[in-house]
Amino acid sequence: MIIQTFPTMFLFPAAEPHMELCQWWRHIVVFLLNAWIPSCFAQTTPPAHSSPTPTPQTAEGPETLKFRLSGFPRKHNEGRIEVFYKGEWGTICDDDFSLANAHVLCRQLGFVSATGWAHSAKYGKGTGKIWLDNVQCSGSERSVSVCKSRGWGNSDCTHDEDAGVICKDERLPGYVDSNVLVDENKVEEVRLRPVFTIATKRMPVTEGVVEVKNKDGWAQICDNGWTPKNSRVVCGMMGFPHEKKVNKNFYKLYAERQKNHFLVHSVACLGTEVHLAACPLEFNYGNATESCPGGMPAVVSCVPGPLYAQSTAMRKKLKMQSTVRLKGGAKYGEGRVEVLKGSEWGTICDDRWNLLSASVVCRELGFGSAKEALTGARMGQGLGPIYMNEVQCTGHERSLWNCRYKNITTEDCKHTEDASLRCNVPYMGYEKTVRILGGRSRYEGRVEVLRTETNGTLRWGLICGEGWGTEEAMVVCRQLGLGYANHGLQETWYWDSSNVTEMVMSGVKCTGDEMSLSQCQHHRTVNCQKAAARFSAGVICSETASDLVLNAPLVQQTTYIEDRPLHMLYCAAEEDCLSKSAAKANWPYGHRRLLRFSSQIHNIGRADFRPKAGRHSWVWHACHGHYHSMDIFTHYDLMSANGTKVAEGHKASFCLEDTDCDEGVSKRYECANFGEQGITVGCWDLYRHDIDCQWIDITDVKPGNYILQVVINPNYEVAESDFTNNAMKCNCKYDGHRIWVHNCHIGDAFSEEAEKKFEKYPGQFNNQIS
């Protein structure tokens, strides 16, 4: 028997009874007026005192403290601790810092407690004031302002000593963040209950009776005075962008045969709210079965977005070219917000970014209202221009471009302030058909899928590991809501902890974009050469991932041709960096014609890029004098306009290290002396144009117009939050003596129309033969 589950939105009661009134009014102001009101938990602080000895700080004075987590790489519950005092953000020094301090700070950030802390600017160096030093808390204080310290603004530290905290990923009951969907104390859950028989068997549920949950169970809302604005709010909660009219005749007959329990008898939404609980509600405290005279339960019908339309015709009708997109998210309906201006994509700054503006983006993309408006590049940093700042939407706009905003000046924003969001998406029940078991945590394990037998019974089975890789693991991690795919494993003998031993699925091939494994290609009947359970597929998921991108302008600036004598290319031949025709050359006489350029690879994600292979399997390259941790890290290719390779290309292996970093970020990886390899978030690895093998051998290429393409991490060996920005393309014109390179750009930086026409753009002269 399959139990139908309805879409729900969870809400939690306030934490402390004595603060309920304060929290309630704050919720109302935040939701209805879109204004920030200081938390009821906020503490006031006294003027700064200079004292070499730690002294207790009192909670008196006009100042209100605010706290935030900053820096990278980090998750949402960790980072450099920053405090807002006297109108300025500043940091806290790590001198005398302890877990007790972190407990107090995490509670002020809205988390239940701390699990650790970090010293020496692990999350990068902050800027501005260092507000506190030698902080000594016992751990039970309500505010860091009452802990002992040297006094506000009195410090002998530098930003190299900025402290960070790691908080337990559990919110304090009743905690309110105006940019995160929060709860009200009268409604705990909302759902659409389908009535039609056919509707109960379809996912997602788009039409039904609106029901709310309280301590007594599920109850209905009286439809007296019910408006399309109310329906719009409910549909947004359920993950749908729009509402439509309902044929009430059937539902009226249905309601007359049911015993209804009306908890809410009046709702008056404006249509811009992100949750029904944000609307003015009147609750019934009398006879719940008779509190809707002449009315019936409220019924809502929603229009699904293109991804969730139930017919191909509807999907085509709803699908359109959008001027906004989401990048870097692990799931559909979340990511960094990017907008199209002219033909180039760019980001928006997070100043004044809120749920109203985020909801406009969500609905424009075919999702529901927003449940989180995220700041501080929480979904990774973007590239290119930043188009908008201080976006202010009313909530009724059809496009983000219709909202009020300011144009960016060079001083306004950096990509560390890119705005992102999470939308309400329709509940599809995908997580019920797959599970992972046997791992050390819920983020890893052997993959098992639920299959329907010919007799209609359900059973769990394994997936054949042959051909299983990162793309398939991406789908499983997304389907289970576990973030990004770290690894796709073809053997899982070390996780054999289940009595499920039979292979029920094989030949799985995904693109990585699917919402469920059932949408991937696979064999109709199981065909697995290694059918033992130890060879079943497994995954390791992660909450964060790296994101590598090539510096396209640098490629354009540094490209040139060199005729290099063969007697200088013995090492390159050994490293397989030349075309096959080089083997037939008259060594050591003659030369090879090389297309040279620099590669600067940035990590703009939220986790360090680390090679998949362990140190024990790294290969020593005597010619280069270091270990290579990845056999194929980049593909260098020269192609004709139709995509045919005209040069054999070069599959370059790298030693990965931090050549340089953004301001405030410290290097962590270095190739020398068998050091750890990788690329830190905010750092880049530079392979200069003049080092060995940094080229494409074009000796056999005839004059013509070509495309230079560089692809990073081409085999998806290492997890990234976004693989669409791993390719870079340039137009090339080669006349047999000189080369012109122009319009170098990341593969997804321009619109589809511009990408199709990019080879026709006028070029610029680069370098001739050296």
PDB file of C-alpha atoms in Angstrom, residues 114-328:
ATOM      1  CA  ALA A 114      28.731  25.677  19.482  1.00  0.00           C
ATOM      2  CA  THR A 115      30.638  22.597  18.379  1.00  0.00           C
ATOM      3  CA  GLY A 116      33.981  24.335  17.909  1.00  0.00           C
ATOM      4  CA  TRP A 117      35.851  27.540  17.216  1.00  0.00           C
ATOM      5  CA  ALA A 118      38.668  28.681  14.946  1.00  0.00           C
ATOM      6  CA  HIS A 119      41.688  30.916  15.443  1.00  0.00           C
ATOM      7  CA  SER A 120      44.192  32.752  13.237  1.00  0.00           C
ATOM      8  CA  ALA A 121      41.627  34.007  10.723  1.00  0.00           C
ATOM      9  CA  LYS A 122      40.761  30.539   9.441  1.00  0.00           C
ATOM     10  CA  TYR A 123      37.792  32.055   7.579  1.00  0.00           C
ATOM     11  CA  GLY A 124      39.821  34.923   6.172  1.00  0.00           C
ATOM     12  CA  LYS A 125      40.799  38.284   7.600  1.00  0.00           C
ATOM     13  CA  GLY A 126      38.074  40.783   8.367  1.00  0.00           C
ATOM     14  CA  THR A 127      38.187  44.529   7.942  1.00  0.00           C
ATOM     15  CA  GLY A 128      37.446  47.535  10.110  1.00  0.00           C
ATOM     16  CA  LYS A 129      37.463  47.496  13.899  1.00  0.00           C
ATOM     17  CA  ILE A 130      38.500  44.657  16.162  1.00  0.00           C
ATOM     18  CA  TRP A 131      35.819  45.292  18.750  1.00  0.00           C
ATOM     19  CA  LEU A 132      36.702  42.738  21.428  1.00  0.00           C
ATOM     20  CA  ASP A 133      39.874  41.115  22.743  1.00  0.00           C
ATOM     21  CA  ASN A 134      40.646  38.707  25.594  1.00  0.00           C
ATOM     22  CA  VAL A 135      36.994  37.702  25.818  1.00  0.00           C
ATOM     23  CA  GLN A 136      36.343  35.305  28.699  1.00  0.00           C
ATOM     24  CA  CYS A 137      32.842  33.858  29.018  1.00  0.00           C
ATOM     25  CA  SER A 138      31.661  31.093  31.307  1.00  0.00           C
ATOM     26  CA  GLY A 139      29.283  29.873  28.597  1.00  0.00           C
ATOM     27  CA  SER A 140      26.002  30.685  30.334  1.00  0.00           C
ATOM     28  CA  GLU A 141      25.861  34.394  29.535  1.00  0.00           C
ATOM     29  CA  ARG A 142      22.984  35.734  27.448  1.00  0.00           C
ATOM     30  CA  SER A 143      25.300  38.112  25.586  1.00  0.00           C
ATOM     31  CA  VAL A 144      29.003  38.430  24.927  1.00  0.00           C
ATOM     32  CA  SER A 145      28.653  41.999  26.180  1.00  0.00           C
ATOM     33  CA  VAL A 146      28.486  40.755  29.786  1.00  0.00           C
ATOM     34  CA  CYS A 147      31.578  38.557  29.452  1.00  0.00           C
ATOM     35  CA  LYS A 148      34.954  39.767  30.652  1.00  0.00           C
ATOM     36  CA  SER A 149      37.098  41.482  28.024  1.00  0.00           C
ATOM     37  CA  ARG A 150      39.512  44.361  27.516  1.00  0.00           C
ATOM     38  CA  GLY A 151      36.585  46.609  26.640  1.00  0.00           C
ATOM     39  CA  TRP A 152      34.980  47.692  23.416  1.00  0.00           C
ATOM     40  CA  GLY A 153      37.510  48.752  20.785  1.00  0.00           C
ATOM     41  CA  ASN A 154      40.520  48.105  23.036  1.00  0.00           C
ATOM     42  CA  SER A 155      42.709  45.483  21.336  1.00  0.00           C
ATOM     43  CA  ASP A 156      46.345  44.776  20.520  1.00  0.00           C
ATOM     44  CA  CYS A 157      45.445  42.307  17.734  1.00  0.00           C
ATOM     45  CA  THR A 158      45.560  42.349  13.953  1.00  0.00           C
ATOM     46  CA  HIS A 159      43.014  40.769  11.635  1.00  0.00           C
ATOM     47  CA  ASP A 160      45.351  37.767  11.319  1.00  0.00           C
ATOM     48  CA  GLU A 161      43.913  36.799  14.723  1.00  0.00           C
ATOM     49  CA  ASP A 162      40.212  37.040  13.871  1.00  0.00           C
ATOM     50  CA  ALA A 163      38.178  34.388  15.677  1.00  0.00           C
ATOM     51  CA  GLY A 164      35.617  32.111  14.083  1.00  0.00           C
ATOM     52  CA  VAL A 165      32.909  29.829  15.448  1.00  0.00           C
ATOM     53  CA  ILE A 166      31.322  26.562  14.352  1.00  0.00           C
ATOM     54  CA  CYS A 167      27.753  26.331  15.598  1.00  0.00           C
ATOM     55  CA  LYS A 168      25.566  23.273  15.920  1.00  0.00           C
ATOM     56  CA  ASP A 169      23.233  23.197  12.914  1.00  0.00           C
ATOM     57  CA  GLU A 170      20.091  23.527  15.012  1.00  0.00           C
ATOM     58  CA  ARG A 171      18.173  26.753  15.512  1.00  0.00           C
ATOM     59  CA  LEU A 172      16.942  28.070  18.845  1.00  0.00           C
ATOM     60  CA  PRO A 173      13.168  27.642  19.108  1.00  0.00           C
ATOM     61  CA  GLY A 174      11.532  30.938  18.212  1.00  0.00           C
ATOM     62  CA  TYR A 175      14.626  32.398  16.557  1.00  0.00           C
ATOM     63  CA  VAL A 176      13.704  34.983  13.929  1.00  0.00           C
ATOM     64  CA  ASP A 177      15.742  35.996  10.886  1.00  0.00           C
ATOM     65  CA  SER A 178      13.928  38.446   8.618  1.00  0.00           C
ATOM     66  CA  ASN A 179      15.523  36.866   5.543  1.00  0.00           C
ATOM     67  CA  VAL A 180      14.478  33.309   6.423  1.00  0.00           C
ATOM     68  CA  LEU A 181      10.923  32.019   6.391  1.00  0.00           C
ATOM     69  CA  VAL A 182       9.863  31.713  10.016  1.00  0.00           C
ATOM     70  CA  ASP A 183       6.842  30.565  11.900  1.00  0.00           C
ATOM     71  CA  GLU A 184       3.868  31.985  13.705  1.00  0.00           C
ATOM     72  CA  ASN A 185       2.458  30.639  16.920  1.00  0.00           C
ATOM     73  CA  LYS A 186      -1.055  29.788  15.682  1.00  0.00           C
ATOM     74  CA  VAL A 187      -0.422  27.683  12.571  1.00  0.00           C
ATOM     75  CA  GLU A 188       2.068  24.843  12.490  1.00  0.00           C
ATOM     76  CA  GLU A 189       1.640  23.267   9.037  1.00  0.00           C
ATOM     77  CA  VAL A 190      -0.302  23.940   5.843  1.00  0.00           C
ATOM     78  CA  ARG A 191      -1.196  21.436   3.129  1.00  0.00           C
ATOM     79  CA  LEU A 192      -3.349  20.887   0.058  1.00  0.00           C
ATOM     80  CA  ARG A 193      -5.509  17.780   0.429  1.00  0.00           C
ATOM     81  CA  PRO A 194      -6.636  16.466  -2.959  1.00  0.00           C
ATOM     82  CA  VAL A 195     -10.216  15.293  -3.293  1.00  0.00           C
ATOM     83  CA  PHE A 196     -10.454  13.951  -6.852  1.00  0.00           C
ATOM     84  CA  THR A 197      -9.372  10.309  -7.098  1.00  0.00           C
ATOM     85  CA  ILE A 198      -7.044  11.000 -10.000  1.00  0.00           C
ATOM     86  CA  ALA A 199      -5.471  13.925  -8.125  1.00  0.00           C
ATOM     87  CA  THR A 200      -4.501  11.701  -5.199  1.00  0.00           C
ATOM     88  CA  LYS A 201      -2.342   9.616  -7.537  1.00  0.00           C
ATOM     89  CA  ARG A 202      -0.491  12.503  -9.192  1.00  0.00           C
ATOM     90  CA  MET A 203       2.556  14.372  -8.058  1.00  0.00           C
ATOM     91  CA  PRO A 204       2.743  17.214  -7.467  1.00  0.00           C
ATOM     92  CA  VAL A 205      -0.618  17.957  -5.861  1.00  0.00           C
ATOM     93  CA  THR A 206      -1.830  21.182  -7.518  1.00  0.00           C
ATOM     94  CA  GLU A 207      -5.429  21.398  -6.279  1.00  0.00           C
ATOM     95  CA  GLY A 208      -7.271  20.605  -3.110  1.00  0.00           C
ATOM     96  CA  VAL A 209      -8.731  21.709   0.185  1.00  0.00           C
ATOM     97  CA  VAL A 210      -6.467  24.005   2.215  1.00  0.00           C
ATOM     98  CA  GLU A 211      -5.834  22.527   5.635  1.00  0.00           C
ATOM     99  CA  VAL A 212      -3.872  23.814   8.594  1.00  0.00           C
ATOM    100  CA  LYS A 213      -2.542  21.837  11.498  1.00  0.00           C
ATOM    101  CA  ASN A 214      -2.667  22.648  15.162  1.00  0.00           C
ATOM    102  CA  LYS A 215      -2.370  20.594  18.308  1.00  0.00           C
ATOM    103  CA  ASP A 216      -5.718  18.905  17.603  1.00  0.00           C
ATOM    104  CA  GLY A 217      -4.800  17.756  14.094  1.00  0.00           C
ATOM    105  CA  TRP A 218      -5.794  18.965  10.647  1.00  0.00           C
ATOM    106  CA  ALA A 219      -8.539  21.549  10.193  1.00  0.00           C
ATOM    107  CA  GLN A 220     -10.071  23.581   7.388  1.00  0.00           C
ATOM    108  CA  ILE A 221     -10.259  27.299   6.638  1.00  0.00           C
ATOM    109  CA  CYS A 222     -13.641  28.912   6.030  1.00  0.00           C
ATOM    110  CA  ASP A 223     -13.829  30.317   2.500  1.00  0.00           C
ATOM    111  CA  ASN A 224     -16.068  33.269   3.407  1.00  0.00           C
ATOM    112  CA  GLY A 225     -14.208  36.276   2.018  1.00  0.00           C
ATOM    113  CA  TRP A 226     -11.543  34.049   0.461  1.00  0.00           C
ATOM    114  CA  THR A 227      -9.716  35.918  -2.328  1.00  0.00           C
ATOM    115  CA  PRO A 228      -7.297  35.080  -5.170  1.00  0.00           C
ATOM    116  CA  LYS A 229      -4.622  36.833  -3.095  1.00  0.00           C
ATOM    117  CA  ASN A 230      -5.043  34.204  -0.397  1.00  0.00           C
ATOM    118  CA  SER A 231      -4.772  31.482  -3.045  1.00  0.00           C
ATOM    119  CA  ARG A 232      -1.620  33.075  -4.428  1.00  0.00           C
ATOM    120  CA  VAL A 233       0.037  32.880  -1.011  1.00  0.00           C
ATOM    121  CA  VAL A 234      -0.965  29.240  -0.510  1.00  0.00           C
ATOM    122  CA  CYS A 235       0.235  28.276  -4.000  1.00  0.00           C
ATOM    123  CA  GLY A 236       3.526  30.038  -3.351  1.00  0.00           C
ATOM    124  CA  MET A 237       4.003  28.002  -0.178  1.00  0.00           C
ATOM    125  CA  MET A 238       3.336  24.798  -2.099  1.00  0.00           C
ATOM    126  CA  GLY A 239       5.988  25.671  -4.695  1.00  0.00           C
ATOM    127  CA  PHE A 240       3.759  27.009  -7.491  1.00  0.00           C
ATOM    128  CA  PRO A 241       4.105  30.447  -9.119  1.00  0.00           C
ATOM    129  CA  HIS A 242       0.435  31.178  -9.831  1.00  0.00           C
ATOM    130  CA  GLU A 243      -3.118  30.345  -8.808  1.00  0.00           C
ATOM    131  CA  LYS A 244      -6.173  29.768 -10.976  1.00  0.00           C
ATOM    132  CA  LYS A 245      -9.933  29.685 -10.505  1.00  0.00           C
ATOM    133  CA  VAL A 246     -11.552  26.618  -8.998  1.00  0.00           C
ATOM    134  CA  ASN A 247     -14.848  24.998  -9.948  1.00  0.00           C
ATOM    135  CA  LYS A 248     -16.482  25.102  -6.527  1.00  0.00           C
ATOM    136  CA  ASN A 249     -19.615  23.152  -7.438  1.00  0.00           C
ATOM    137  CA  PHE A 250     -18.020  19.757  -6.933  1.00  0.00           C
ATOM    138  CA  TYR A 251     -16.291  20.817  -3.736  1.00  0.00           C
ATOM    139  CA  LYS A 252     -19.531  22.207  -2.336  1.00  0.00           C
ATOM    140  CA  LEU A 253     -21.190  18.802  -2.762  1.00  0.00           C
ATOM    141  CA  TYR A 254     -18.143  17.182  -1.242  1.00  0.00           C
ATOM    142  CA  ALA A 255     -18.111  19.548   1.744  1.00  0.00           C
ATOM    143  CA  GLU A 256     -21.772  18.907   2.500  1.00  0.00           C
ATOM    144  CA  ARG A 257     -20.977  15.214   2.982  1.00  0.00           C
ATOM    145  CA  GLN A 258     -18.007  15.835   5.249  1.00  0.00           C
ATOM    146  CA  LYS A 259     -17.703  16.811   8.877  1.00  0.00           C
ATOM    147  CA  ASN A 260     -15.536  19.902   8.726  1.00  0.00           C
ATOM    148  CA  HIS A 261     -13.487  21.433  11.490  1.00  0.00           C
ATOM    149  CA  PHE A 262     -12.823  25.130  10.853  1.00  0.00           C
ATOM    150  CA  LEU A 263      -9.801  26.459  12.737  1.00  0.00           C
ATOM    151  CA  VAL A 264      -9.521  29.711  10.757  1.00  0.00           C
ATOM    152  CA  HIS A 265     -12.628  31.649   9.718  1.00  0.00           C
ATOM    153  CA  SER A 266     -11.036  34.695   8.116  1.00  0.00           C
ATOM    154  CA  VAL A 267      -7.868  35.256   6.045  1.00  0.00           C
ATOM    155  CA  ALA A 268      -6.876  38.600   4.505  1.00  0.00           C
ATOM    156  CA  CYS A 269      -3.624  38.266   2.545  1.00  0.00           C
ATOM    157  CA  LEU A 270      -2.129  40.984   0.375  1.00  0.00           C
ATOM    158  CA  GLY A 271      -0.760  38.370  -2.019  1.00  0.00           C
ATOM    159  CA  THR A 272       2.887  39.210  -1.389  1.00  0.00           C
ATOM    160  CA  GLU A 273       3.303  37.230   1.820  1.00  0.00           C
ATOM    161  CA  VAL A 274       5.625  34.239   1.740  1.00  0.00           C
ATOM    162  CA  HIS A 275       3.463  32.271   4.151  1.00  0.00           C
ATOM    163  CA  LEU A 276      -0.159  32.093   5.205  1.00  0.00           C
ATOM    164  CA  ALA A 277       0.910  32.748   8.798  1.00  0.00           C
ATOM    165  CA  ALA A 278       2.098  36.210   7.737  1.00  0.00           C
ATOM    166  CA  CYS A 279      -1.443  37.188   6.713  1.00  0.00           C
ATOM    167  CA  PRO A 280      -3.976  38.615   9.170  1.00  0.00           C
ATOM    168  CA  LEU A 281      -5.854  35.571  10.487  1.00  0.00           C
ATOM    169  CA  GLU A 282      -8.933  35.258  12.655  1.00  0.00           C
ATOM    170  CA  PHE A 283      -9.100  32.017  14.586  1.00  0.00           C
ATOM    171  CA  ASN A 284     -12.199  30.234  15.723  1.00  0.00           C
ATOM    172  CA  TYR A 285     -12.429  29.572  19.446  1.00  0.00           C
ATOM    173  CA  GLY A 286     -16.063  28.482  19.542  1.00  0.00           C
ATOM    174  CA  ASN A 287     -17.894  25.653  17.799  1.00  0.00           C
ATOM    175  CA  ALA A 288     -15.446  24.743  15.044  1.00  0.00           C
ATOM    176  CA  THR A 289     -17.991  22.792  13.022  1.00  0.00           C
ATOM    177  CA  GLU A 290     -20.460  25.695  12.805  1.00  0.00           C
ATOM    178  CA  SER A 291     -18.110  28.664  12.432  1.00  0.00           C
ATOM    179  CA  CYS A 292     -18.477  29.018   8.643  1.00  0.00           C
ATOM    180  CA  PRO A 293     -22.153  29.974   8.080  1.00  0.00           C
ATOM    181  CA  GLY A 294     -23.072  29.622   4.432  1.00  0.00           C
ATOM    182  CA  GLY A 295     -19.519  28.810   3.503  1.00  0.00           C
ATOM    183  CA  MET A 296     -17.342  25.795   2.809  1.00  0.00           C
ATOM    184  CA  PRO A 297     -13.675  24.831   3.207  1.00  0.00           C
ATOM    185  CA  ALA A 298     -11.287  26.995   1.196  1.00  0.00           C
ATOM    186  CA  VAL A 299     -10.130  25.297  -2.017  1.00  0.00           C
ATOM    187  CA  VAL A 300      -7.105  26.301  -4.037  1.00  0.00           C
ATOM    188  CA  SER A 301      -5.903  25.356  -7.527  1.00  0.00           C
ATOM    189  CA  CYS A 302      -2.335  26.161  -8.554  1.00  0.00           C
ATOM    190  CA  VAL A 303      -0.491  26.436 -11.858  1.00  0.00           C
ATOM    191  CA  PRO A 304       2.778  24.440 -11.828  1.00  0.00           C
ATOM    192  CA  GLY A 305       5.995  25.824 -13.249  1.00  0.00           C
ATOM    193  CA  PRO A 306       7.620  24.319 -16.365  1.00  0.00           C
ATOM    194  CA  LEU A 307       9.673  21.767 -14.428  1.00  0.00           C
ATOM    195  CA  TYR A 308       6.596  20.318 -12.767  1.00  0.00           C
ATOM    196  CA  ALA A 309       3.996  20.534 -15.550  1.00  0.00           C
ATOM    197  CA  GLN A 310       2.292  17.171 -15.998  1.00  0.00           C
ATOM    198  CA  SER A 311       2.118  17.185 -19.786  1.00  0.00           C
ATOM    199  CA  THR A 312       4.692  17.845 -22.492  1.00  0.00           C
ATOM    200  CA  ALA A 313       2.410  20.353 -24.186  1.00  0.00           C
ATOM    201  CA  MET A 314       2.018  22.297 -20.966  1.00  0.00           C
ATOM    202  CA  ARG A 315       5.781  22.231 -20.361  1.00  0.00           C
ATOM    203  CA  LYS A 316       6.409  23.681 -23.813  1.00  0.00           C
ATOM    204  CA  LYS A 317       3.710  26.294 -23.325  1.00  0.00           C
ATOM    205  CA  LEU A 318       5.089  27.410 -19.975  1.00  0.00           C
ATOM    206  CA  LYS A 319       8.753  27.286 -20.897  1.00  0.00           C
ATOM    207  CA  MET A 320      10.228  30.575 -22.021  1.00  0.00           C
ATOM    208  CA  GLN A 321      13.560  32.342 -22.223  1.00  0.00           C
ATOM    209  CA  SER A 322      14.126  33.958 -18.848  1.00  0.00           C
ATOM    210  CA  THR A 323      16.318  36.899 -17.962  1.00  0.00           C
ATOM    211  CA  VAL A 324      17.125  35.439 -14.543  1.00  0.00           C
ATOM    212  CA  ARG A 325      18.708  32.149 -13.498  1.00  0.00           C
ATOM    213  CA  LEU A 326      20.033  30.337 -10.424  1.00  0.00           C
ATOM    214  CA  LYS A 327      23.596  29.008 -10.281  1.00  0.00           C
ATOM    215  CA  GLY A 328      25.606  26.991  -7.804  1.00  0.00           C
TER     216      GLY A 328
END
